[in-house]
Short mmCIF file of C-alpha atoms in Angstrom, two decimals:
data_model
loop_
_atom_site.label_atom_id
_atom_site.label_comp_id
_atom_site.label_asym_id
_atom_site.label_seq_id
_atom_site.Cartn_x
_atom_site.Cartn_y
_atom_site.Cartn_z
CA UNK L 1452 -50.38 85.95 181.71
CA UNK L 1453 -53.81 84.33 181.26
CA UNK L 1454 -56.07 83.42 184.22
CA UNK L 1455 -55.58 79.92 185.63
CA UNK L 1456 -59.37 79.33 185.59
CA UNK L 1457 -61.11 78.39 182.38
CA UNK L 1458 -62.95 80.72 179.99
CA UNK L 1459 -66.28 81.58 181.51
CA UNK L 1460 -69.47 79.93 180.35
CA UNK L 1461 -72.70 81.62 181.19
CA UNK L 1462 -75.17 78.96 182.50
CA UNK L 1463 -77.93 80.69 184.63
CA UNK L 1464 -80.07 79.22 178.43
CA UNK L 1465 -86.89 77.71 157.73
CA UNK L 1466 -84.02 78.62 155.45
CA UNK L 1467 -83.87 77.82 151.82
CA UNK L 1468 -82.37 74.57 150.73
CA UNK L 1469 -79.18 76.41 149.61
CA UNK L 1470 -78.62 77.57 153.09
CA UNK L 1471 -78.59 74.06 154.52
CA UNK L 1472 -75.22 72.30 154.18
CA UNK L 1473 -75.07 68.62 153.28
CA UNK L 1474 -72.37 67.79 155.69
CA UNK L 1475 -73.32 66.96 159.31
CA UNK L 1476 -71.30 68.15 162.25
CA UNK L 1477 -70.46 66.05 165.24
CA UNK L 1478 -72.87 66.97 168.06
CA UNK L 1479 -71.58 69.36 170.66
CA UNK L 1480 -73.16 67.19 173.46
CA UNK L 1481 -74.90 63.89 173.86
CA UNK L 1482 -77.20 64.74 176.77
CA UNK L 1483 -80.41 66.82 176.65
CA UNK L 1484 -80.93 70.25 178.06
CA UNK L 1485 -81.31 69.88 181.84
CA UNK L 1486 -81.90 73.66 182.46
CA UNK L 1487 -84.37 73.92 185.39
CA UNK L 1488 -87.83 75.35 185.08
CA UNK L 1489 -90.89 75.92 187.17
CA UNK L 1490 -92.02 72.43 186.39
CA UNK L 1491 -88.74 70.65 185.96
CA UNK L 1492 -87.15 71.13 189.43
CA UNK L 1493 -83.48 70.83 189.88
CA UNK L 1494 -82.04 68.79 192.78
CA UNK L 1495 -79.61 70.92 194.75
CA UNK L 1496 -77.84 70.33 198.03
CA UNK L 1497 -80.31 72.72 199.81
CA UNK L 1498 -83.42 71.17 198.31
CA UNK L 1499 -85.21 71.49 194.94
CA UNK L 1500 -84.85 74.63 192.83
CA UNK L 1501 -87.44 76.09 190.57
CA UNK L 1502 -86.77 78.78 187.96
CA UNK L 1503 -89.64 80.86 186.78
CA UNK L 1504 -89.30 82.62 183.49
CA UNK L 1505 -90.72 86.19 183.49
CA UNK L 1506 -90.75 87.64 179.95
CA UNK L 1507 -89.40 91.23 180.20
CA UNK L 1508 -89.24 90.63 184.05
CA UNK L 1509 -92.94 91.69 184.26
CA UNK L 1510 -95.01 90.66 187.35
CA UNK L 1511 -98.33 92.04 188.50
CA UNK L 1512 -98.64 92.77 192.15
CA UNK L 1513 -100.84 89.72 192.53
CA UNK L 1514 -98.37 87.54 190.81
CA UNK L 1515 -95.57 88.85 193.03
CA UNK L 1516 -97.65 87.96 196.07
CA UNK L 1517 -98.16 84.40 194.77
CA UNK L 1518 -94.38 84.04 194.51
CA UNK L 1519 -93.97 85.33 198.07
CA UNK L 1520 -96.48 82.80 199.29
CA UNK L 1521 -94.74 79.98 197.33
CA UNK L 1522 -91.33 80.95 198.77
CA UNK L 1523 -92.73 81.16 202.25
CA UNK L 1524 -94.80 77.98 202.24
CA UNK L 1525 -92.90 75.64 200.03
CA UNK L 1526 -89.29 77.10 199.91
CA UNK L 1527 -86.69 78.61 202.16
CA UNK L 1528 -88.34 81.99 202.42
CA UNK L 1529 -86.15 83.76 199.84
CA UNK L 1530 -86.47 84.71 196.09
CA UNK L 1531 -83.31 84.77 193.96
CA UNK L 1532 -83.09 87.08 191.01
CA UNK L 1533 -81.20 85.85 188.00
CA UNK L 1534 -78.98 87.39 185.29
CA UNK L 1535 -81.97 87.08 182.85
CA UNK L 1536 -84.48 88.87 185.01
CA UNK L 1537 -86.07 85.58 186.21
CA UNK L 1538 -86.90 84.29 189.74
CA UNK L 1539 -85.73 81.25 191.47
CA UNK L 1540 -87.21 79.47 194.52
CA UNK L 1541 -84.82 77.32 196.52
CA UNK L 1542 -85.17 74.83 199.34
CA UNK L 1543 -88.26 73.26 197.94
CA UNK L 1544 -89.42 69.78 199.14
CA UNK L 1545 -89.11 66.99 196.66
CA UNK L 1546 -92.81 66.49 196.43
CA UNK L 1547 -93.95 70.08 196.14
CA UNK L 1548 -94.07 70.26 192.30
CA UNK L 1549 -97.76 69.81 191.77
CA UNK L 1550 -98.68 72.38 194.50
CA UNK L 1551 -96.19 74.91 193.04
CA UNK L 1552 -97.56 74.33 189.55
CA UNK L 1553 -101.05 74.88 190.79
CA UNK L 1554 -100.10 78.20 192.39
CA UNK L 1555 -98.34 79.49 189.22
CA UNK L 1556 -101.21 78.37 186.97
CA UNK L 1557 -103.75 80.23 189.12
CA UNK L 1558 -101.67 83.36 188.92
CA UNK L 1559 -101.26 83.18 185.18
CA UNK L 1560 -97.58 82.59 185.40
CA UNK L 1561 -97.66 79.38 183.35
CA UNK L 1562 -99.52 80.13 180.08
CA UNK L 1563 -97.97 77.10 178.37
CA UNK L 1564 -96.49 74.14 180.22
CA UNK L 1565 -94.65 72.99 176.96
CA UNK L 1566 -92.96 76.35 176.59
CA UNK L 1567 -92.26 77.39 180.22
CA UNK L 1568 -88.48 77.05 179.88
CA UNK L 1569 -88.15 78.85 176.56
CA UNK L 1570 -89.75 82.15 177.61
CA UNK L 1571 -86.40 83.76 178.08
CA UNK L 1572 -87.04 87.38 177.16
CA UNK L 1573 -85.14 90.35 178.54
CA UNK L 1574 -86.19 93.93 177.75
CA UNK L 1575 -84.87 97.40 178.59
CA UNK L 1576 -86.34 97.67 182.15
CA UNK L 1577 -87.01 101.45 182.09
CA UNK L 1578 -88.87 101.45 178.70
CA UNK L 1579 -91.85 103.73 179.02
CA UNK L 1580 -90.74 104.79 182.54
CA UNK L 1581 -88.11 107.43 181.59
CA UNK L 1582 -87.27 109.75 178.77
CA UNK L 1583 -83.96 110.10 176.75
CA UNK L 1584 -81.53 112.78 177.80
CA UNK L 1585 -81.61 115.64 175.25
CA UNK L 1586 -84.57 117.45 173.78
CA UNK L 1587 -83.75 116.35 170.19
CA UNK L 1588 -84.14 112.65 170.97
CA UNK L 1589 -87.42 110.81 170.30
CA UNK L 1590 -89.08 108.89 173.14
CA UNK L 1591 -87.87 105.34 173.69
CA UNK L 1592 -90.36 102.75 172.24
CA UNK L 1593 -92.13 100.61 174.79
CA UNK L 1594 -90.46 97.25 174.13
CA UNK L 1595 -92.57 95.78 176.96
CA UNK L 1596 -95.35 95.55 174.37
CA UNK L 1597 -93.05 93.69 171.97
CA UNK L 1598 -92.19 91.30 174.93
CA UNK L 1599 -95.90 90.49 175.47
CA UNK L 1600 -96.51 89.79 171.70
CA UNK L 1601 -93.32 87.74 171.38
CA UNK L 1602 -94.26 85.68 174.39
CA UNK L 1603 -97.61 84.90 172.92
CA UNK L 1604 -96.05 83.88 169.58
CA UNK L 1605 -93.51 81.64 171.33
CA UNK L 1606 -96.23 79.87 173.32
CA UNK L 1607 -98.29 79.39 170.12
CA UNK L 1608 -95.29 77.89 168.22
CA UNK L 1609 -94.87 74.15 168.46
CA UNK L 1610 -91.47 74.66 166.90
CA UNK L 1611 -90.37 77.11 169.56
CA UNK L 1612 -91.01 74.55 172.29
CA UNK L 1613 -87.86 72.65 171.14
CA UNK L 1614 -85.59 75.66 171.95
CA UNK L 1615 -83.07 75.17 174.77
CA UNK L 1616 -83.93 76.68 178.10
CA UNK L 1617 -80.70 78.72 177.65
CA UNK L 1618 -81.78 80.48 174.34
CA UNK L 1619 -82.25 84.21 175.02
CA UNK L 1620 -84.13 87.03 173.33
CA UNK L 1621 -83.18 90.65 174.04
CA UNK L 1622 -85.55 93.62 173.25
CA UNK L 1623 -83.55 96.82 173.43
CA UNK L 1624 -85.37 100.22 173.14
CA UNK L 1625 -82.21 101.89 171.70
CA UNK L 1626 -80.29 102.74 174.85
CA UNK L 1627 -78.06 99.67 174.44
CA UNK L 1628 -78.61 98.11 177.95
CA UNK L 1629 -79.89 94.62 177.06
CA UNK L 1630 -78.31 94.63 173.67
CA UNK L 1631 -75.07 94.00 175.48
CA UNK L 1632 -76.16 90.81 177.23
CA UNK L 1633 -75.04 88.32 174.54
CA UNK L 1634 -78.59 87.27 173.51
CA UNK L 1635 -79.23 84.82 170.65
CA UNK L 1636 -81.85 87.08 169.04
CA UNK L 1637 -81.77 90.85 169.67
CA UNK L 1638 -84.33 93.45 168.62
CA UNK L 1639 -82.59 96.88 168.72
CA UNK L 1640 -84.80 100.01 168.21
CA UNK L 1641 -83.37 102.84 166.11
CA UNK L 1642 -84.17 106.53 166.37
CA UNK L 1643 -85.64 106.54 162.80
CA UNK L 1644 -88.38 104.20 164.13
CA UNK L 1645 -87.04 101.03 162.50
CA UNK L 1646 -85.86 97.91 164.35
CA UNK L 1647 -82.69 95.92 163.71
CA UNK L 1648 -82.89 92.04 164.16
CA UNK L 1649 -79.62 90.48 165.09
CA UNK L 1650 -78.79 86.85 165.62
CA UNK L 1651 -75.93 86.11 168.04
CA UNK L 1652 -72.91 88.23 167.24
CA UNK L 1653 -73.90 88.65 163.60
CA UNK L 1654 -73.56 92.26 162.48
CA UNK L 1655 -75.06 94.47 161.29
CA UNK L 1656 -78.35 92.54 161.10
CA UNK L 1657 -81.63 93.11 159.22
CA UNK L 1658 -83.92 96.07 159.48
CA UNK L 1659 -87.68 95.53 159.84
CA UNK L 1660 -90.73 97.62 160.70
CA UNK L 1661 -91.59 97.94 164.45
CA UNK L 1662 -94.98 96.08 163.94
CA UNK L 1663 -93.05 93.13 162.44
CA UNK L 1664 -90.36 92.95 165.12
CA UNK L 1665 -91.84 90.26 167.33
CA UNK L 1666 -92.68 88.01 164.48
CA UNK L 1667 -89.18 88.52 163.11
CA UNK L 1668 -87.68 87.52 166.43
CA UNK L 1669 -89.62 84.27 166.47
CA UNK L 1670 -88.68 83.49 162.89
CA UNK L 1671 -85.02 84.07 163.74
CA UNK L 1672 -85.24 81.48 166.55
CA UNK L 1673 -87.03 78.99 164.22
CA UNK L 1674 -84.45 79.52 161.53
CA UNK L 1675 -81.68 78.89 164.01
CA UNK L 1676 -83.38 75.53 165.00
CA UNK L 1677 -83.51 74.49 161.35
CA UNK L 1678 -79.85 75.19 160.75
CA UNK L 1679 -78.81 73.49 164.02
CA UNK L 1680 -80.86 70.36 163.28
CA UNK L 1681 -79.76 70.15 159.61
CA UNK L 1682 -76.14 70.41 160.54
CA UNK L 1683 -76.41 67.97 163.47
CA UNK L 1684 -74.47 70.15 165.77
CA UNK L 1685 -76.84 69.95 168.64
CA UNK L 1686 -76.22 73.74 169.35
CA UNK L 1687 -78.40 75.28 172.05
CA UNK L 1688 -77.23 78.85 171.43
CA UNK L 1689 -76.42 80.81 168.30
CA UNK L 1690 -72.77 81.16 169.31
CA UNK L 1691 -72.54 77.35 169.39
CA UNK L 1692 -73.27 76.97 165.68
CA UNK L 1693 -70.34 75.94 163.46
CA UNK L 1694 -68.76 78.91 161.79
CA UNK L 1695 -70.30 78.25 158.39
CA UNK L 1696 -73.77 77.85 159.78
CA UNK L 1697 -73.35 80.97 161.75
CA UNK L 1698 -72.44 82.91 158.61
CA UNK L 1699 -75.53 81.47 156.82
CA UNK L 1700 -77.99 82.33 159.48
CA UNK L 1701 -78.58 85.93 158.38
CA UNK L 1702 -79.13 84.85 154.77
CA UNK L 1703 -81.48 82.12 155.82
CA UNK L 1704 -83.39 84.53 158.10
CA UNK L 1705 -83.74 87.08 155.30
CA UNK L 1706 -85.39 84.32 153.16
CA UNK L 1707 -87.61 83.20 156.00
CA UNK L 1708 -88.85 86.76 156.56
CA UNK L 1709 -89.54 87.26 152.85
CA UNK L 1710 -91.58 84.03 152.81
CA UNK L 1711 -93.56 85.41 155.79
CA UNK L 1712 -94.22 88.67 154.02
CA UNK L 1713 -91.96 90.76 156.25
CA UNK L 1714 -90.02 93.38 154.33
CA UNK L 1715 -86.38 93.81 155.31
CA UNK L 1716 -83.53 96.04 154.27
CA UNK L 1717 -79.79 95.89 154.92
CA UNK L 1718 -78.21 97.89 157.59
CA UNK L 1719 -74.88 99.75 157.13
CA UNK L 1720 -72.27 98.57 159.60
CA UNK L 1721 -71.45 102.18 160.63
CA UNK L 1722 -75.05 102.80 161.71
CA UNK L 1723 -75.14 99.92 164.24
CA UNK L 1724 -72.32 100.50 166.67
CA UNK L 1725 -71.84 98.08 169.62
CA UNK L 1726 -73.92 99.86 172.25
CA UNK L 1727 -73.03 99.42 175.87
CA UNK L 1728 -75.81 101.31 177.70
CA UNK L 1729 -75.70 101.45 181.42
CA UNK L 1730 -78.20 99.35 183.40
CA UNK L 1731 -80.59 101.25 185.70
CA UNK L 1732 -78.82 102.76 188.66
CA UNK L 1733 -80.32 102.42 192.07
CA UNK L 1734 -82.55 105.28 193.04
CA UNK L 1735 -85.55 107.31 191.78
CA UNK L 1736 -86.41 107.74 188.03
CA UNK L 1737 -88.72 110.50 186.96
CA UNK L 1738 -91.46 109.07 184.62
CA UNK L 1739 -93.22 110.95 181.84
CA UNK L 1740 -96.58 110.60 183.55
CA UNK L 1741 -95.35 112.58 186.51
CA UNK L 1742 -94.83 109.61 188.86
CA UNK L 1743 -91.53 108.18 190.07
CA UNK L 1744 -90.18 104.76 189.40
CA UNK L 1745 -87.83 103.35 191.95
CA UNK L 1746 -84.83 101.23 190.98
CA UNK L 1747 -83.55 98.93 193.70
CA UNK L 1748 -81.10 96.05 193.78
CA UNK L 1749 -81.01 92.93 195.88
CA UNK L 1750 -77.89 92.13 197.94
CA UNK L 1751 -76.09 89.38 196.09
CA UNK L 1752 -79.36 88.94 194.05
CA UNK L 1753 -81.29 87.52 197.03
CA UNK L 1754 -84.45 88.85 198.60
CA UNK L 1755 -86.33 87.77 201.68
CA UNK L 1756 -90.14 87.30 201.42
CA UNK L 1757 -90.53 90.40 203.66
CA UNK L 1758 -88.32 92.58 201.28
CA UNK L 1759 -90.25 91.22 198.27
CA UNK L 1760 -93.58 92.12 199.76
CA UNK L 1761 -92.35 95.65 200.52
CA UNK L 1762 -91.61 96.11 196.83
CA UNK L 1763 -94.94 94.81 195.81
CA UNK L 1764 -96.79 97.03 198.19
CA UNK L 1765 -94.97 100.10 196.94
CA UNK L 1766 -95.83 99.47 193.26
CA UNK L 1767 -98.63 101.07 191.29
CA UNK L 1768 -98.31 98.81 188.30
CA UNK L 1769 -96.39 95.69 187.35
CA UNK L 1770 -92.92 95.11 188.95
CA UNK L 1771 -90.06 94.73 186.50
CA UNK L 1772 -87.29 92.35 187.49
CA UNK L 1773 -84.05 93.32 185.79
CA UNK L 1774 -81.15 91.22 184.38
CA UNK L 1775 -78.91 93.09 186.91
CA UNK L 1776 -80.62 91.44 189.83
CA UNK L 1777 -82.73 94.43 190.63
CA UNK L 1778 -86.45 95.41 190.57
CA UNK L 1779 -88.12 98.50 189.10
CA UNK L 1780 -91.10 99.70 191.22
CA UNK L 1781 -93.31 101.89 189.08
CA UNK L 1782 -95.97 104.51 189.78
CA UNK L 1783 -94.83 105.95 193.08
CA UNK L 1784 -96.17 109.38 194.03
CA UNK L 1785 -93.33 111.96 193.94
CA UNK L 1786 -94.20 113.12 197.47
CA UNK L 1787 -93.80 109.53 198.72
CA UNK L 1788 -90.68 108.51 196.81
CA UNK L 1789 -88.06 109.42 199.42
CA UNK L 1790 -89.93 107.81 202.17
CA UNK L 1791 -90.46 104.67 200.28
CA UNK L 1792 -86.73 104.49 199.37
CA UNK L 1793 -85.89 104.99 203.06
CA UNK L 1794 -88.14 102.02 203.99
CA UNK L 1795 -86.60 99.90 201.31
CA UNK L 1796 -83.07 100.84 202.35
CA UNK L 1797 -83.84 100.21 206.03
CA UNK L 1798 -85.11 96.65 204.94
CA UNK L 1799 -81.65 95.89 203.40
CA UNK L 1800 -82.20 96.74 199.75
CA UNK L 1801 -79.72 98.60 197.64
CA UNK L 1802 -81.16 102.00 196.85
CA UNK L 1803 -78.16 104.04 196.04
CA UNK L 1804 -75.07 103.48 193.76
CA UNK L 1805 -72.86 104.47 196.66
CA UNK L 1806 -73.88 101.31 198.52
CA UNK L 1807 -70.97 98.85 199.14
CA UNK L 1808 -73.34 96.12 197.74
CA UNK L 1809 -73.89 97.80 194.36
CA UNK L 1810 -72.28 95.80 191.58
CA UNK L 1811 -71.46 92.82 193.78
CA UNK L 1812 -72.86 89.47 192.83
CA UNK L 1813 -72.37 85.81 193.69
CA UNK L 1814 -73.50 82.39 192.81
CA UNK L 1815 -75.19 80.09 195.41
CA UNK L 1816 -71.88 78.52 196.52
CA UNK L 1817 -71.64 76.30 199.57
CA UNK L 1818 -73.67 74.80 201.14
CA UNK L 1819 -76.42 74.99 198.56
CA UNK L 1820 -74.43 73.70 195.58
CA UNK L 1821 -72.45 70.47 195.49
CA UNK L 1822 -70.00 71.73 192.92
CA UNK L 1823 -68.98 74.89 194.85
CA UNK L 1824 -65.59 74.92 196.45
CA UNK L 1825 -66.28 77.82 198.85
CA UNK L 1826 -68.99 79.64 200.74
CA UNK L 1827 -68.69 82.58 198.23
CA UNK L 1828 -71.65 84.57 199.71
CA UNK L 1829 -70.04 84.76 203.12
CA UNK L 1830 -66.69 85.65 201.57
CA UNK L 1831 -68.34 88.29 199.26
CA UNK L 1832 -70.21 89.83 202.17
CA UNK L 1833 -66.99 90.10 204.26
CA UNK L 1834 -65.20 91.78 201.33
CA UNK L 1835 -67.97 94.20 200.68
CA UNK L 1836 -68.09 95.22 204.36
CA UNK L 1837 -64.34 95.29 204.75
CA UNK L 1838 -63.75 97.63 201.84
CA UNK L 1839 -66.94 99.62 201.21
CA UNK L 1840 -67.17 101.39 197.90
CA UNK L 1841 -68.83 100.52 194.62
CA UNK L 1842 -66.71 102.40 192.16
CA UNK L 1843 -65.33 100.58 189.14
CA UNK L 1844 -66.27 97.33 187.43
CA UNK L 1845 -68.90 94.97 188.87
CA UNK L 1846 -67.52 91.88 190.66
CA UNK L 1847 -68.90 88.43 190.59
CA UNK L 1848 -67.97 85.65 193.03
CA UNK L 1849 -68.13 82.05 191.74
CA UNK L 1850 -67.92 78.83 193.68
CA UNK L 1851 -66.31 76.93 190.80
CA UNK L 1852 -65.06 77.44 187.25
CA UNK L 1853 -68.53 77.04 185.77
CA UNK L 1854 -69.30 80.65 186.91
CA UNK L 1855 -73.09 80.13 186.95
CA UNK L 1856 -74.95 83.45 186.48
CA UNK L 1857 -71.93 85.64 185.83
CA UNK L 1858 -72.54 89.04 184.15
CA UNK L 1859 -71.79 89.89 180.54
CA UNK L 1860 -69.34 92.51 179.41
CA UNK L 1861 -66.50 93.49 181.70
CA UNK L 1862 -66.37 92.44 185.29
CA UNK L 1863 -64.00 91.30 188.07
CA UNK L 1864 -64.04 87.50 188.06
CA UNK L 1865 -63.51 85.98 191.56
CA UNK L 1866 -63.38 82.19 191.27
CA UNK L 1867 -62.92 79.66 194.19
CA UNK L 1868 -60.23 77.16 193.32
CA UNK L 1869 -60.34 75.09 196.49
CA UNK L 1870 -58.57 75.07 199.86
CA UNK L 1871 -59.78 78.56 200.55
CA UNK L 1872 -58.13 80.10 197.46
CA UNK L 1873 -59.53 82.36 194.82
CA UNK L 1874 -58.36 83.41 191.31
CA UNK L 1875 -59.16 87.03 190.62
CA UNK L 1876 -58.97 88.39 187.17
CA UNK L 1877 -60.46 91.32 185.19
CA UNK L 1878 -62.35 90.16 182.16
CA UNK L 1879 -61.02 91.81 178.97
CA UNK L 1880 -57.75 92.55 180.90
CA UNK L 1881 -56.90 88.96 182.09
CA UNK L 1882 -54.50 89.65 184.80
CA UNK L 1883 -54.95 87.10 187.57
CA UNK L 1884 -54.20 87.70 191.19
CA UNK L 1885 -54.38 84.77 193.64
CA UNK L 1886 -54.88 85.14 197.34
CA UNK L 1887 -55.96 82.96 200.30
CA UNK L 1888 -59.19 84.10 202.08
CA UNK L 1889 -60.73 82.46 205.11
CA UNK L 1890 -64.37 82.96 206.17
CA UNK L 1891 -64.80 85.22 209.09
CA UNK L 1892 -67.14 87.81 210.73
CA UNK L 1893 -65.53 90.78 209.05
CA UNK L 1894 -62.60 93.15 209.99
CA UNK L 1895 -61.80 93.79 213.62
CA UNK L 1896 -59.99 96.77 215.20
CA UNK L 1897 -56.88 94.54 215.63
CA UNK L 1898 -57.05 91.97 212.91
CA UNK L 1899 -55.63 88.55 213.72
CA UNK L 1900 -54.19 86.20 210.98
CA UNK L 1901 -57.61 85.09 209.65
CA UNK L 1902 -58.77 88.70 209.39
CA UNK L 1903 -55.63 89.75 207.79
CA UNK L 1904 -56.14 87.11 204.93
CA UNK L 1905 -59.79 88.25 204.70
CA UNK L 1906 -58.60 91.92 204.26
CA UNK L 1907 -56.00 90.72 201.69
CA UNK L 1908 -58.82 89.24 199.57
CA UNK L 1909 -60.92 92.35 199.96
CA UNK L 1910 -57.97 94.57 198.95
CA UNK L 1911 -57.29 92.43 195.88
CA UNK L 1912 -60.92 92.58 194.73
CA UNK L 1913 -61.11 96.38 195.32
CA UNK L 1914 -57.91 96.88 193.33
CA UNK L 1915 -59.25 94.72 190.48
CA UNK L 1916 -62.45 96.75 190.24
CA UNK L 1917 -60.50 99.91 189.53
CA UNK L 1918 -57.85 98.32 187.20
CA UNK L 1919 -57.49 100.32 183.86
CA UNK L 1920 -58.67 98.18 181.01
CA UNK L 1921 -56.41 97.19 178.13
CA UNK L 1922 -57.75 96.21 174.70
#
């Protein structure tokens, strides 16, 4: 039986003449893209919201300190990590926009005001900080360098400024972590040194040389814009293109790359399997230079200013915010790694995959969001503490059917439906369970009626996380 809640929608983003059809599609939407940015603040119930794009999640220590100052002085004292490795500030005053923009400009976080919402680039967070398992495997390429080049190309392209704030680039070093995030343009490194360019779900893609990969990614985005505008669909994402345009996109991209002098070759379907690499687990990662990188996650994707400053103080190099609401802290001396992890754990960060908070996410919910039907963060917290254990699928709590910021792939979908009720289903399994939670302080030695309902919800979520998948 299908879930009672709607299909999830993730909100947290020149071809030859023959490739452009004469017919014009009815537009998907009439309104413009209202996706928030660092300059276009969103009005929420808890104040204004700013979303700062961080290509590849990279932040220097100085830039991280700037964000801490902004959150402390202008916001609610927290930093939210998004499912695209970006950072949000909430609780901002209505008139703080110019001051916030000045802080970000001074820190080098706004290289182009006209492009600030389109710099949506995720990259394999551990690229250059770990080594592949197995002696016969070549080192992972440092896709962080691709991200820097692509960001510069994006900001220099007037055409790219018209992309939606929801359009996403993914740069995968071959392990398959960010390639599974449903990006509009994906660069996927191969062990032979080549790079596959994919658009949306198009397979198998086109193969280019590594030095051409960032330019190819930009051309893919510009080619998408040409097709979307010519067809009149108003598509913001590749997956929104009409089927015929979607099929034409690869051919149009091949022609655009040829016009730009970028050589391509076809890729056999068998050589480009759907990779599902694991995101970085919380804990230490031994780096090739002899230092240790620390992978930590934020509880429900939210950090206090004090926690954020602890991360910045521990880093010896740029921080990397991950699409799994975590942060990679590079360059820690091996002799200090355990002590630093202990400090971060004591401060409330997730430093071990055995933590009850690992794999648990939630949207803002009440009272910060007017559309939310429940205080999902309180309910998620109560469930995590009632039934500790992080085995199985990740779980995401949503305050309404929009499911803002939900993960990609397979996860336990917990959606508030009103009157204290939730629909619980396993994505790719689609077996809903409905229960009736009530907010409360957590389990008691002798649970009363409200605590029993709370435990019922926690049990249902725990069971869903370990449900065998059917295909």
